[in-house]
JSON list of C-alpha atoms in Angstrom, two decimals:
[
{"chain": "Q", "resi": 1, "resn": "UNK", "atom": "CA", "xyz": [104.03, 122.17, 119.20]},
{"chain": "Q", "resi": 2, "resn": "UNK", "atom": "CA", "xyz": [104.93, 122.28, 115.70]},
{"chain": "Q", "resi": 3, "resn": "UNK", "atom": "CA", "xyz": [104.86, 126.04, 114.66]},
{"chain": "Q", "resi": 4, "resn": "UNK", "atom": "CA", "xyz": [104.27, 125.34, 111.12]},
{"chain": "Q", "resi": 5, "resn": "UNK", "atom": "CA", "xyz": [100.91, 124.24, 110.82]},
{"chain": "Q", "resi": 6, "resn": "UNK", "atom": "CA", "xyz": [99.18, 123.05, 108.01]},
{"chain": "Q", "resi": 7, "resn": "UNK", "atom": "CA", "xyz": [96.62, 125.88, 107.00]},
{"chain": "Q", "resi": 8, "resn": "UNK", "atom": "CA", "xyz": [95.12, 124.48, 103.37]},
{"chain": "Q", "resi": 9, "resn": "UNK", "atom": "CA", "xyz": [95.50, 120.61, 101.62]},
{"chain": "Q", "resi": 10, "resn": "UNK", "atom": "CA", "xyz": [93.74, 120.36, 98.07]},
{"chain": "Q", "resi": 11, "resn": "UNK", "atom": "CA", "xyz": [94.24, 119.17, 95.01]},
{"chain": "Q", "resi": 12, "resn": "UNK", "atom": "CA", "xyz": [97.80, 117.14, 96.70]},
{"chain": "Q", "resi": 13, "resn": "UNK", "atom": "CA", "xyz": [99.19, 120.11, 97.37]},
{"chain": "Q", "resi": 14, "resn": "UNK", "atom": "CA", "xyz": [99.60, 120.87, 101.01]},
{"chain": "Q", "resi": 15, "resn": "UNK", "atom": "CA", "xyz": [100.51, 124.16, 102.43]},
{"chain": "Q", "resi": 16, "resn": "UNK", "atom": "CA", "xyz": [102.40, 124.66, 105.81]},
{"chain": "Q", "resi": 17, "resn": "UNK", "atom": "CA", "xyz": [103.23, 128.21, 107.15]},
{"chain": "Q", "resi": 18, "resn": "UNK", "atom": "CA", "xyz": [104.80, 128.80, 110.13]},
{"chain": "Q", "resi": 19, "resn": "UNK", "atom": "CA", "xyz": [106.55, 131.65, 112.05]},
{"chain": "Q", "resi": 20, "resn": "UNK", "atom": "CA", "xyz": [110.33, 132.82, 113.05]},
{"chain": "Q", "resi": 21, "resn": "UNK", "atom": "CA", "xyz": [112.63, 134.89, 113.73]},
{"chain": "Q", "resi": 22, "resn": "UNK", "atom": "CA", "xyz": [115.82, 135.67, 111.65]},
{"chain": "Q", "resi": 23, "resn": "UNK", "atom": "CA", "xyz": [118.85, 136.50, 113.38]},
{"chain": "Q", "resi": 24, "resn": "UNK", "atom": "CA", "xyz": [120.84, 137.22, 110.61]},
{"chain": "Q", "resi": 25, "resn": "UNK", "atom": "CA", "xyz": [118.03, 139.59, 109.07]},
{"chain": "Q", "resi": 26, "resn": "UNK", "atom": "CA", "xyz": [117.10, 140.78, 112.50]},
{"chain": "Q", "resi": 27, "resn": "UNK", "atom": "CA", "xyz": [113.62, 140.52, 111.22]},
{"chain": "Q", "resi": 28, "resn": "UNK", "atom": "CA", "xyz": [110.45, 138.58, 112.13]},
{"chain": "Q", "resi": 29, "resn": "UNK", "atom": "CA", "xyz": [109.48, 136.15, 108.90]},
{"chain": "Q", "resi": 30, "resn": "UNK", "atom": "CA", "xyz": [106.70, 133.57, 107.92]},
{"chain": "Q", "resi": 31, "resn": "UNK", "atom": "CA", "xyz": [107.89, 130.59, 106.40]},
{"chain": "Q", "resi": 32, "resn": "UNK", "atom": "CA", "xyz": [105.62, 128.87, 103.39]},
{"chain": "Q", "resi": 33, "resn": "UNK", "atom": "CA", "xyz": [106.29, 125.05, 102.56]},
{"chain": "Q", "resi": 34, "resn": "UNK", "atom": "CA", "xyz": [104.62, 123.39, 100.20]},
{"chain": "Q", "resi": 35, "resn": "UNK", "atom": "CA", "xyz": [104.27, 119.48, 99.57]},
{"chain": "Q", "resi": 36, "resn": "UNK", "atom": "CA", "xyz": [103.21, 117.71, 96.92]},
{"chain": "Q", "resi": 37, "resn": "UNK", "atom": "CA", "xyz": [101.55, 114.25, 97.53]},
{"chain": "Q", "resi": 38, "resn": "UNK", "atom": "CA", "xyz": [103.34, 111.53, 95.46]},
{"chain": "Q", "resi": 39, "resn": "UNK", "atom": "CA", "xyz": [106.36, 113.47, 95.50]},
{"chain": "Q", "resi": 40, "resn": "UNK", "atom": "CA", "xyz": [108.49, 113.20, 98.30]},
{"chain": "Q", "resi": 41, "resn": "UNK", "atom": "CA", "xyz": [111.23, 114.43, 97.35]},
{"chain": "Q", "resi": 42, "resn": "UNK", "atom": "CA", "xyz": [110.25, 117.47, 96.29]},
{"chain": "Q", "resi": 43, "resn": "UNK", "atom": "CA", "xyz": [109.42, 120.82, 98.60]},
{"chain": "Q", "resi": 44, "resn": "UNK", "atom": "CA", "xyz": [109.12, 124.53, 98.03]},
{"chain": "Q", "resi": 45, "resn": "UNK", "atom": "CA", "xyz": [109.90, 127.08, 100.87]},
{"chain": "Q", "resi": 46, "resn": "UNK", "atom": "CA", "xyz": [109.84, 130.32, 101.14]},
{"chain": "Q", "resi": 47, "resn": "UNK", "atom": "CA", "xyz": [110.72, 132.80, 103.74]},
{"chain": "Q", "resi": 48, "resn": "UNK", "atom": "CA", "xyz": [108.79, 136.25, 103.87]},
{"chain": "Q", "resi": 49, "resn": "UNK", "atom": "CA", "xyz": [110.49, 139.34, 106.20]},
{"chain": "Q", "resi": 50, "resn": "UNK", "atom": "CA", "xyz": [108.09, 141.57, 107.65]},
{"chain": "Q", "resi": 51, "resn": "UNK", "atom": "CA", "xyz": [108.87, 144.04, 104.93]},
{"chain": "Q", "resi": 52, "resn": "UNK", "atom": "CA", "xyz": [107.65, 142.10, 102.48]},
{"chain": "Q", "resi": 53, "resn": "UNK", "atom": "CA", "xyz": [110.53, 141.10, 100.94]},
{"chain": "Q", "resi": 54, "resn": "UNK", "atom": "CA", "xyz": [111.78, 137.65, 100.31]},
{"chain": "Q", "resi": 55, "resn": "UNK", "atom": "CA", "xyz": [114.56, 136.24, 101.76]},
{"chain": "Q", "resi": 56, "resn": "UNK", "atom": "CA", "xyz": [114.63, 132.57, 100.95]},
{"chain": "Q", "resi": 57, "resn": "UNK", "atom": "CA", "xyz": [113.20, 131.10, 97.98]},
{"chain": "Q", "resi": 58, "resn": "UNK", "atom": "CA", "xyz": [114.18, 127.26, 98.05]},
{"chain": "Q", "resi": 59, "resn": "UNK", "atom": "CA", "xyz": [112.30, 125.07, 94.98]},
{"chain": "Q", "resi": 60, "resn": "UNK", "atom": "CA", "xyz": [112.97, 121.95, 95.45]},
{"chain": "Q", "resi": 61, "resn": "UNK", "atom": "CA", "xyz": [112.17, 119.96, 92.88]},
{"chain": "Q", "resi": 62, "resn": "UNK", "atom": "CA", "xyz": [114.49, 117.19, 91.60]},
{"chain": "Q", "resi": 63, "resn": "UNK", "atom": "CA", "xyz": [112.16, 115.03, 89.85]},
{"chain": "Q", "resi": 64, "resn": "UNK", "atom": "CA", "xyz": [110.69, 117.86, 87.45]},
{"chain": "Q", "resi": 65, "resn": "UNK", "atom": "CA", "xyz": [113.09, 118.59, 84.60]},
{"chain": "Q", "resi": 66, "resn": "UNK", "atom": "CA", "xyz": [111.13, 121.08, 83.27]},
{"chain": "P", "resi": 1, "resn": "UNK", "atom": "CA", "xyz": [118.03, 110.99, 104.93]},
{"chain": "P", "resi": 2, "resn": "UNK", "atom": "CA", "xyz": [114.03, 110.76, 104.82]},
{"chain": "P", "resi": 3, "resn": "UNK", "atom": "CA", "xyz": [112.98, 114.31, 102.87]},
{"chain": "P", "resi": 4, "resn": "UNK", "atom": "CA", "xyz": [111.59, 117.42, 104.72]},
{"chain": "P", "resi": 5, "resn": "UNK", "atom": "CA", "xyz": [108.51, 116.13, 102.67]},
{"chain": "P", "resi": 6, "resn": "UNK", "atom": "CA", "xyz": [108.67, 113.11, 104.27]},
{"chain": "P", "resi": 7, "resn": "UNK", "atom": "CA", "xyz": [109.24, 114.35, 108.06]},
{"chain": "P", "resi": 8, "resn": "UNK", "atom": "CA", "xyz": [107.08, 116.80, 107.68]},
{"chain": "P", "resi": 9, "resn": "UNK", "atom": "CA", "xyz": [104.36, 114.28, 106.61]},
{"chain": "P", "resi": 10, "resn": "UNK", "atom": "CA", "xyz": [105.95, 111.84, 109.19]},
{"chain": "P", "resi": 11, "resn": "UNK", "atom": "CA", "xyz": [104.87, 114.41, 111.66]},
{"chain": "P", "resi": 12, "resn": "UNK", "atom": "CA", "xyz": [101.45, 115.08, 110.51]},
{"chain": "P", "resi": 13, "resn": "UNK", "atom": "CA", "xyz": [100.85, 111.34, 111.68]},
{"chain": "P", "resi": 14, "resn": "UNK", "atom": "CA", "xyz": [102.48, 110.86, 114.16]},
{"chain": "P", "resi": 15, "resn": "UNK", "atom": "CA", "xyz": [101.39, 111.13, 118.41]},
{"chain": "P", "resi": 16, "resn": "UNK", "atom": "CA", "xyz": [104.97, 112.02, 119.56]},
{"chain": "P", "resi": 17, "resn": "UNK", "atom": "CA", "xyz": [106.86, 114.83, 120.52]},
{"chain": "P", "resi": 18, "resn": "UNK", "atom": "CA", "xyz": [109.80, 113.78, 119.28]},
{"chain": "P", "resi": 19, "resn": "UNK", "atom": "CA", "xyz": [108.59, 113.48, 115.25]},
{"chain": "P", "resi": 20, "resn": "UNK", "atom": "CA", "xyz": [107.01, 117.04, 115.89]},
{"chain": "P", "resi": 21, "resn": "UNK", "atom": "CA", "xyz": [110.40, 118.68, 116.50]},
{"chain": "P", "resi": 22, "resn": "UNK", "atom": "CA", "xyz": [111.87, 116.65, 114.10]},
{"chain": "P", "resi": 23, "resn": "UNK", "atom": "CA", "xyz": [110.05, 118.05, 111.38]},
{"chain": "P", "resi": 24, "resn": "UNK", "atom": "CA", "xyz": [110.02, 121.75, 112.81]},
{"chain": "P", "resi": 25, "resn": "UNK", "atom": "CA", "xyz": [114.13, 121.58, 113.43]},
{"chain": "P", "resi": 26, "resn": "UNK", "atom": "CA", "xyz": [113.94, 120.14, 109.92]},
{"chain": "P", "resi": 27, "resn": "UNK", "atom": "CA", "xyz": [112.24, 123.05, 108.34]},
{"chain": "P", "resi": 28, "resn": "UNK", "atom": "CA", "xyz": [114.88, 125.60, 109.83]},
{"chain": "P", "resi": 29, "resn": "UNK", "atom": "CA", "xyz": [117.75, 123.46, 108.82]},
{"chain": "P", "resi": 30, "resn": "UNK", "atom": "CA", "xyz": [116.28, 123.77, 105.22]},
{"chain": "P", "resi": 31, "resn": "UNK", "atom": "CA", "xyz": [117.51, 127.67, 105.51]},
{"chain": "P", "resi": 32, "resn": "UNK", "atom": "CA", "xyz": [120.19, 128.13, 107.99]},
{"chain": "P", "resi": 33, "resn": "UNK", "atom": "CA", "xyz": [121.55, 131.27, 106.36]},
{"chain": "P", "resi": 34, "resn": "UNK", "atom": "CA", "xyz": [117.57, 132.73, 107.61]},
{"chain": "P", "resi": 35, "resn": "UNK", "atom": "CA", "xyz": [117.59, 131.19, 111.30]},
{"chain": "P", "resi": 36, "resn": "UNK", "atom": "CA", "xyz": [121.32, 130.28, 112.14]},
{"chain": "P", "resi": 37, "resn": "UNK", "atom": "CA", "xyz": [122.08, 127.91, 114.93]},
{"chain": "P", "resi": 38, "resn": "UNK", "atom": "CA", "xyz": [122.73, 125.70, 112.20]},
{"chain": "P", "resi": 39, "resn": "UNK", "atom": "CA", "xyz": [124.86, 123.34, 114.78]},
{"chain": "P", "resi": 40, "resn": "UNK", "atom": "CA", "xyz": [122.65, 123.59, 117.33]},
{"chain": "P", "resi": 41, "resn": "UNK", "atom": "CA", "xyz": [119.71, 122.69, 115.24]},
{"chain": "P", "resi": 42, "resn": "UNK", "atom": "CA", "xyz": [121.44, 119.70, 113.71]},
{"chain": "P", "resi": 43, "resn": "UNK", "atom": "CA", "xyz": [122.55, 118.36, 117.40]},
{"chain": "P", "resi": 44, "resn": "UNK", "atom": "CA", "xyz": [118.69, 118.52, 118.20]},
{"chain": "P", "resi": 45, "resn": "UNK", "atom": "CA", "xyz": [118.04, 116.11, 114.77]},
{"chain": "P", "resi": 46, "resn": "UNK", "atom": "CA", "xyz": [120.65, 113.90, 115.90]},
{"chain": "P", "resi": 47, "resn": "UNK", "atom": "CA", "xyz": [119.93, 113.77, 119.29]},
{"chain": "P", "resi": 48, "resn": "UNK", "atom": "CA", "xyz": [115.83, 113.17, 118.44]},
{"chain": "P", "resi": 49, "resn": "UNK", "atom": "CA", "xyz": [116.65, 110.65, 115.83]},
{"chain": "P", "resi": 50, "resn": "UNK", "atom": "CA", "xyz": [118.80, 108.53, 118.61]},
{"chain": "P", "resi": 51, "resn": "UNK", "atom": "CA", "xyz": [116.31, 108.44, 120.60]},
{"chain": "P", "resi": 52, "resn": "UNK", "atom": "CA", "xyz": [113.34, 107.29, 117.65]},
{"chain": "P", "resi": 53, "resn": "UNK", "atom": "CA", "xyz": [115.66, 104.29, 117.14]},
{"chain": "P", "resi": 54, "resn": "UNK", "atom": "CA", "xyz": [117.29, 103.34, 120.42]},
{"chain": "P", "resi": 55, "resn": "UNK", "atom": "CA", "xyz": [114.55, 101.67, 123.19]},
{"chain": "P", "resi": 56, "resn": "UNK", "atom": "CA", "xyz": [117.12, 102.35, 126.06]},
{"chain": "P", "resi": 57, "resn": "UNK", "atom": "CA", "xyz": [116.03, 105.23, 127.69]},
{"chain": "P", "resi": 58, "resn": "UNK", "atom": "CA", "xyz": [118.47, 108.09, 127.95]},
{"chain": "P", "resi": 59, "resn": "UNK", "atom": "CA", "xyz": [120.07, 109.28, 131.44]},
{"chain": "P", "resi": 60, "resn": "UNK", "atom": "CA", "xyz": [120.77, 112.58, 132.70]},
{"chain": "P", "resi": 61, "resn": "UNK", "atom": "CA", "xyz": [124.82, 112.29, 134.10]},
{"chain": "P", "resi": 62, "resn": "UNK", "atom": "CA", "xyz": [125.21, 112.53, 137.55]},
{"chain": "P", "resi": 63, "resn": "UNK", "atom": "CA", "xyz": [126.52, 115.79, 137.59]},
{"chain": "P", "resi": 64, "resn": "UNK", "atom": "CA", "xyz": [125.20, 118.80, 135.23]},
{"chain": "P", "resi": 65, "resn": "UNK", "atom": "CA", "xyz": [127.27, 120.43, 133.88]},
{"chain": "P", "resi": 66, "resn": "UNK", "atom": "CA", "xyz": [126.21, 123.54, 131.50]},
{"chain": "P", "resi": 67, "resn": "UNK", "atom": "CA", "xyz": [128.34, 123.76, 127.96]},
{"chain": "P", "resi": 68, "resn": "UNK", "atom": "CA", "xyz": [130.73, 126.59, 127.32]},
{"chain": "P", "resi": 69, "resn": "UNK", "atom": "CA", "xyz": [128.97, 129.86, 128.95]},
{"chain": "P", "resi": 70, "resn": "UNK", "atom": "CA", "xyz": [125.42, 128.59, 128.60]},
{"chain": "P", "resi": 71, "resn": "UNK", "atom": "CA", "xyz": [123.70, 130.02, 131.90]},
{"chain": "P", "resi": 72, "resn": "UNK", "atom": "CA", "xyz": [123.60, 127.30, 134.53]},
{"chain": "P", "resi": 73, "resn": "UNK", "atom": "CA", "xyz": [120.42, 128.08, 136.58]},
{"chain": "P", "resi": 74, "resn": "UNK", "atom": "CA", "xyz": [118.07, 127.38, 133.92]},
{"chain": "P", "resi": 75, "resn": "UNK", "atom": "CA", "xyz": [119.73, 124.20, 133.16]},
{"chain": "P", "resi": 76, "resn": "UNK", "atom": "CA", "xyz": [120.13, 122.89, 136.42]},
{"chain": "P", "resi": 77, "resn": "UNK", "atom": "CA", "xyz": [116.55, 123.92, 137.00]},
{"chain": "P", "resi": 78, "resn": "UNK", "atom": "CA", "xyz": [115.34, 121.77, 134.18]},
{"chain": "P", "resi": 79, "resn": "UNK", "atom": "CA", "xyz": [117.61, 118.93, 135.18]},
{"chain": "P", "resi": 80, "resn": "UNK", "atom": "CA", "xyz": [116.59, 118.71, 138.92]},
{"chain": "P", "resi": 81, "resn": "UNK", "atom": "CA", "xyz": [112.63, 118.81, 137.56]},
{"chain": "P", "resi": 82, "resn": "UNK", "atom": "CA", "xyz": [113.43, 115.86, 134.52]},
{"chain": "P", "resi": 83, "resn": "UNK", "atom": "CA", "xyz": [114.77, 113.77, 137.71]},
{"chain": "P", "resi": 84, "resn": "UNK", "atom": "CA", "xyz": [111.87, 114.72, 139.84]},
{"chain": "P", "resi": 85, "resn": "UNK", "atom": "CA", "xyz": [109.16, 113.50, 137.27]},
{"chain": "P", "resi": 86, "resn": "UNK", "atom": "CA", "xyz": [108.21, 116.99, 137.81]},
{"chain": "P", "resi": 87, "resn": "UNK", "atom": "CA", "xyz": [107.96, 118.14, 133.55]},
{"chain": "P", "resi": 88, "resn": "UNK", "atom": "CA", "xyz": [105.16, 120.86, 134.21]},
{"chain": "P", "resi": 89, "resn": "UNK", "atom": "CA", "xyz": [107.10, 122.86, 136.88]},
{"chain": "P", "resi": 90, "resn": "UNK", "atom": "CA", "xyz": [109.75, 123.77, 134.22]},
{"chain": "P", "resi": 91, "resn": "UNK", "atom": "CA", "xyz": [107.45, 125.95, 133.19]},
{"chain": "P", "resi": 92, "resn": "UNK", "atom": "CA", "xyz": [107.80, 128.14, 135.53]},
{"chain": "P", "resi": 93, "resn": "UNK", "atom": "CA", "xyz": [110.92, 129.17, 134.17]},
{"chain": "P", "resi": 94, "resn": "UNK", "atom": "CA", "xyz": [108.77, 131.79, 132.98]},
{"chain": "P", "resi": 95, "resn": "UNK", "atom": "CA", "xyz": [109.72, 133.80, 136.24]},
{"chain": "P", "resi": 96, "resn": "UNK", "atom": "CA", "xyz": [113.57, 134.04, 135.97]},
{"chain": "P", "resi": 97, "resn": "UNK", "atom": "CA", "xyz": [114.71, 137.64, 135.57]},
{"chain": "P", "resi": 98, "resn": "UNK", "atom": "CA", "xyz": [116.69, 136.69, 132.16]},
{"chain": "P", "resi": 99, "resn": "UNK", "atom": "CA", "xyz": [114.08, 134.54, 130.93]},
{"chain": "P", "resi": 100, "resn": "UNK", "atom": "CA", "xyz": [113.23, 137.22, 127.99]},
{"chain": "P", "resi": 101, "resn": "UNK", "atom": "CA", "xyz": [117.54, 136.33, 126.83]},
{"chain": "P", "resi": 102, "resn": "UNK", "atom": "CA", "xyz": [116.97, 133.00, 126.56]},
{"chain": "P", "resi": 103, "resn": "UNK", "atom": "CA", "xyz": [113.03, 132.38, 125.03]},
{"chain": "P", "resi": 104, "resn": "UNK", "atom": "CA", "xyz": [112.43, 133.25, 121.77]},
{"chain": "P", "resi": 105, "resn": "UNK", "atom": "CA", "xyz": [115.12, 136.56, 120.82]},
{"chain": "P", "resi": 106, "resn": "UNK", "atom": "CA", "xyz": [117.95, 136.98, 118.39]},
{"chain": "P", "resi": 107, "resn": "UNK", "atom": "CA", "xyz": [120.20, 136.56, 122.47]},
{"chain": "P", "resi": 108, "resn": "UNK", "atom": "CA", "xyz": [118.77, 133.01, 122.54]},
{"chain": "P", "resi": 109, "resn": "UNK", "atom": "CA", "xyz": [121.62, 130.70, 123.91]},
{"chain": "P", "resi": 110, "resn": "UNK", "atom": "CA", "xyz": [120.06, 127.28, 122.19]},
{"chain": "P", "resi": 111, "resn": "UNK", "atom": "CA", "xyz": [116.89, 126.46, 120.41]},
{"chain": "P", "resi": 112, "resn": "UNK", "atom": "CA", "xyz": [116.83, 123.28, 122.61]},
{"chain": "P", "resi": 113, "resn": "UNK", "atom": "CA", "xyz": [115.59, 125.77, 125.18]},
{"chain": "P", "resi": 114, "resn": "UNK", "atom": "CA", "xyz": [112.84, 126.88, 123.24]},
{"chain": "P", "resi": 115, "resn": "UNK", "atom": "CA", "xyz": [111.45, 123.19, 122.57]},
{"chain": "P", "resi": 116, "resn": "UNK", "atom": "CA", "xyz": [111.95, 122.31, 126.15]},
{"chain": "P", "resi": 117, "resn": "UNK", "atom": "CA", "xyz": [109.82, 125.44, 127.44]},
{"chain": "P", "resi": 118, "resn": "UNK", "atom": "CA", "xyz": [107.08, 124.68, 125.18]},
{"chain": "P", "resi": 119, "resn": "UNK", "atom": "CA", "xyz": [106.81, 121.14, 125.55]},
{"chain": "P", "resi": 120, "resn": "UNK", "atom": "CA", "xyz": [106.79, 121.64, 129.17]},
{"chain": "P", "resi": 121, "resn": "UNK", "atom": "CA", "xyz": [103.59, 123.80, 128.80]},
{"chain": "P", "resi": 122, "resn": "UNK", "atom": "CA", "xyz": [101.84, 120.72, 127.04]},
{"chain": "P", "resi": 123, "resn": "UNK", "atom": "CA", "xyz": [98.84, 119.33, 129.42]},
{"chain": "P", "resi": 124, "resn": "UNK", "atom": "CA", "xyz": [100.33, 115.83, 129.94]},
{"chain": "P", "resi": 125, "resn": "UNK", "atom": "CA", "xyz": [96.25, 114.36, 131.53]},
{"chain": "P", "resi": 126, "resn": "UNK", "atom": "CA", "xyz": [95.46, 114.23, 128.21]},
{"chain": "P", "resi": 127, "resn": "UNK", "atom": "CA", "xyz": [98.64, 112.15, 127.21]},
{"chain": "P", "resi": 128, "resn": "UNK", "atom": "CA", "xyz": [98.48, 108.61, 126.58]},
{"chain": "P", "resi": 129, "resn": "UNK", "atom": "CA", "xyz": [101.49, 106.80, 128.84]},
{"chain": "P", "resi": 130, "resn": "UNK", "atom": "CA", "xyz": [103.34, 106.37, 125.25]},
{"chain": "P", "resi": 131, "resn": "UNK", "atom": "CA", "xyz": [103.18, 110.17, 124.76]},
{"chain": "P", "resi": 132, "resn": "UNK", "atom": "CA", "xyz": [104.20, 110.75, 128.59]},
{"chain": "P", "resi": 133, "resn": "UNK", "atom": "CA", "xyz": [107.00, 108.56, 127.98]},
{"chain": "P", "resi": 134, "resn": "UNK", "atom": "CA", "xyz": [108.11, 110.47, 124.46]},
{"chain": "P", "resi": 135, "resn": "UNK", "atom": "CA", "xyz": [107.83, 113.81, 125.94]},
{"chain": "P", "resi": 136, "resn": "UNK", "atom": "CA", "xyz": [110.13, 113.04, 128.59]},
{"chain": "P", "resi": 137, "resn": "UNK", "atom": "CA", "xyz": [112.87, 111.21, 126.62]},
{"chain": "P", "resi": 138, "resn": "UNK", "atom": "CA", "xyz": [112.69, 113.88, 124.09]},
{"chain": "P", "resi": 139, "resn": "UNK", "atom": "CA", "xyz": [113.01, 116.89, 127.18]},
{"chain": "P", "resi": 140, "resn": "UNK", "atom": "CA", "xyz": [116.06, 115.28, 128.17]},
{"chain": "P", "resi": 141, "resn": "UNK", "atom": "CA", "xyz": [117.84, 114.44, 124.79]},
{"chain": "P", "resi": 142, "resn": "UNK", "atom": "CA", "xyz": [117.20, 118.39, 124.33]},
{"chain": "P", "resi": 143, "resn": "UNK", "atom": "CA", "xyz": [118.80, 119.03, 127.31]},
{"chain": "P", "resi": 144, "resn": "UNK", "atom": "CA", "xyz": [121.51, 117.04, 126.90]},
{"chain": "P", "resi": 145, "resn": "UNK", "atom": "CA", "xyz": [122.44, 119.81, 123.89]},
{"chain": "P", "resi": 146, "resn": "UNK", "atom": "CA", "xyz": [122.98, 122.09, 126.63]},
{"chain": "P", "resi": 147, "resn": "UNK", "atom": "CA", "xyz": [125.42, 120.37, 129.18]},
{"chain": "P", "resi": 148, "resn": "UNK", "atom": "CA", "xyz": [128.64, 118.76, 129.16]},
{"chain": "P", "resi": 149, "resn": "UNK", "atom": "CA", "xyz": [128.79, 114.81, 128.53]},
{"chain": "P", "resi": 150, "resn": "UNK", "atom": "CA", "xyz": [129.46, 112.53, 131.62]},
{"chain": "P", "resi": 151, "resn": "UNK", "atom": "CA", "xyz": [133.32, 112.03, 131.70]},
{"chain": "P", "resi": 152, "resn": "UNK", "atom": "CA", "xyz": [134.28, 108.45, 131.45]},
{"chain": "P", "resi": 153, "resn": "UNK", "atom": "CA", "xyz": [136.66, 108.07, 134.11]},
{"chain": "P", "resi": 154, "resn": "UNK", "atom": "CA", "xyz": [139.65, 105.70, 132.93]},
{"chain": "P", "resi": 155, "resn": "UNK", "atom": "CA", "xyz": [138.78, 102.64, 134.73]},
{"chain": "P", "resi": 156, "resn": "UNK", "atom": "CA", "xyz": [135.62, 101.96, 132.72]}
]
């Protein structure tokens, strides 16, 4: 069901990438998310047109200050 | 709040339908200026995060009544199948002229519709009767998204 599946887990890093569609771009995208285990407050995401060019870069990392 | 981390883990492990779209509603409320529906999608959280805490099961009103302009024949088609135990036949939604509008496209009226179409597809003989009973709660809290609350009449 989930359209972002998991495609590589090493190291405590686990990758997701999925698929969309952006209305507001009018584009289709792939969506990266990556995990950290340990860390759960912290993502990254990233959303990809299919242009190549990046439309969302989210780093979410509130527990690293630098 | 759990973390998109944590659903998305949460999901990983987890048997039910409802923690799967969790987790994938989660990931497009983490960039609503990319996908939009930003409502919608956070009505579908809600409405999927009810139903992982309550243990009464959720009822369809007696009457169905689609929101706003929302097309009715899809809706009452997925209604009158959730109260037939009949969960695979809304599938064949497939074959409705304006299915393209709805499934999928930048016309899409509700992303509930695309969860309920795909979840329908799901072979439930390999389910478990847990699973059965998740997949159907979580069809009809998505449908709820798409019709009109029962009226309380002023008696009650």
């Amino acid at each position: 069901m989930s359209e972002h599946s998991i495609q590589s887990s090493k190291n405590g890093a686990t990758v997701r990438v999925g698929a969309g569609k952006s209305k507001a771009n009018n584009c289709a995208t792939t969506d990266v998310i990556v995990t950290y285990a340990g860390d759960k407050a912290t993502h990254d995401h990233v959303v990809i047109s299919d242009a190549g060019k990046i439309l969302f870069k989210g780093l979410n990392r509130p527990n690293k200050t630098k | 709040m759990e973390s998109l981390a944590q659903l998305l883990e949460k999901s990983d492990n987890s048997k039910l339908f409802s923690d799967q779209v969790i987790a994938e509603v989660a990931c497009f409320l983490d960039t609503p200026e990319i996908y939009g529906f930003y409502g919608e999608n956070q009505e579908i959280f809600s409405q999927l995060k009810n139903l992982n805490k309550k243990s009464t099961p959720y009822e369809l009103p007696a009457k169905i009544i689609p929101r706003g302009a929302y097309p009715g024949i899809p809706i009452q088609f997925i209604a009158e199948c959730l109260k037939n135990n009949r969960i695979s036949d809304i599938a064949s939604l497939k074959q409705l002229d304006d299915f393209d509008k709805w499934y999928k496209d930048a016309t899409t009226f509700h992303p509930a519709f695309q969860y309920i179409y795909e979840l329908a597809t799901i072979d439930q003989a390999q389910l478990d009767q847990e699973q059965i009973h998740n997949l159907k709660q979580t069809l009809l809290r998505l449908l709820s998204c798409l019709i009109k609350p029962e009226q309380k009449s002023k008696a009650d």
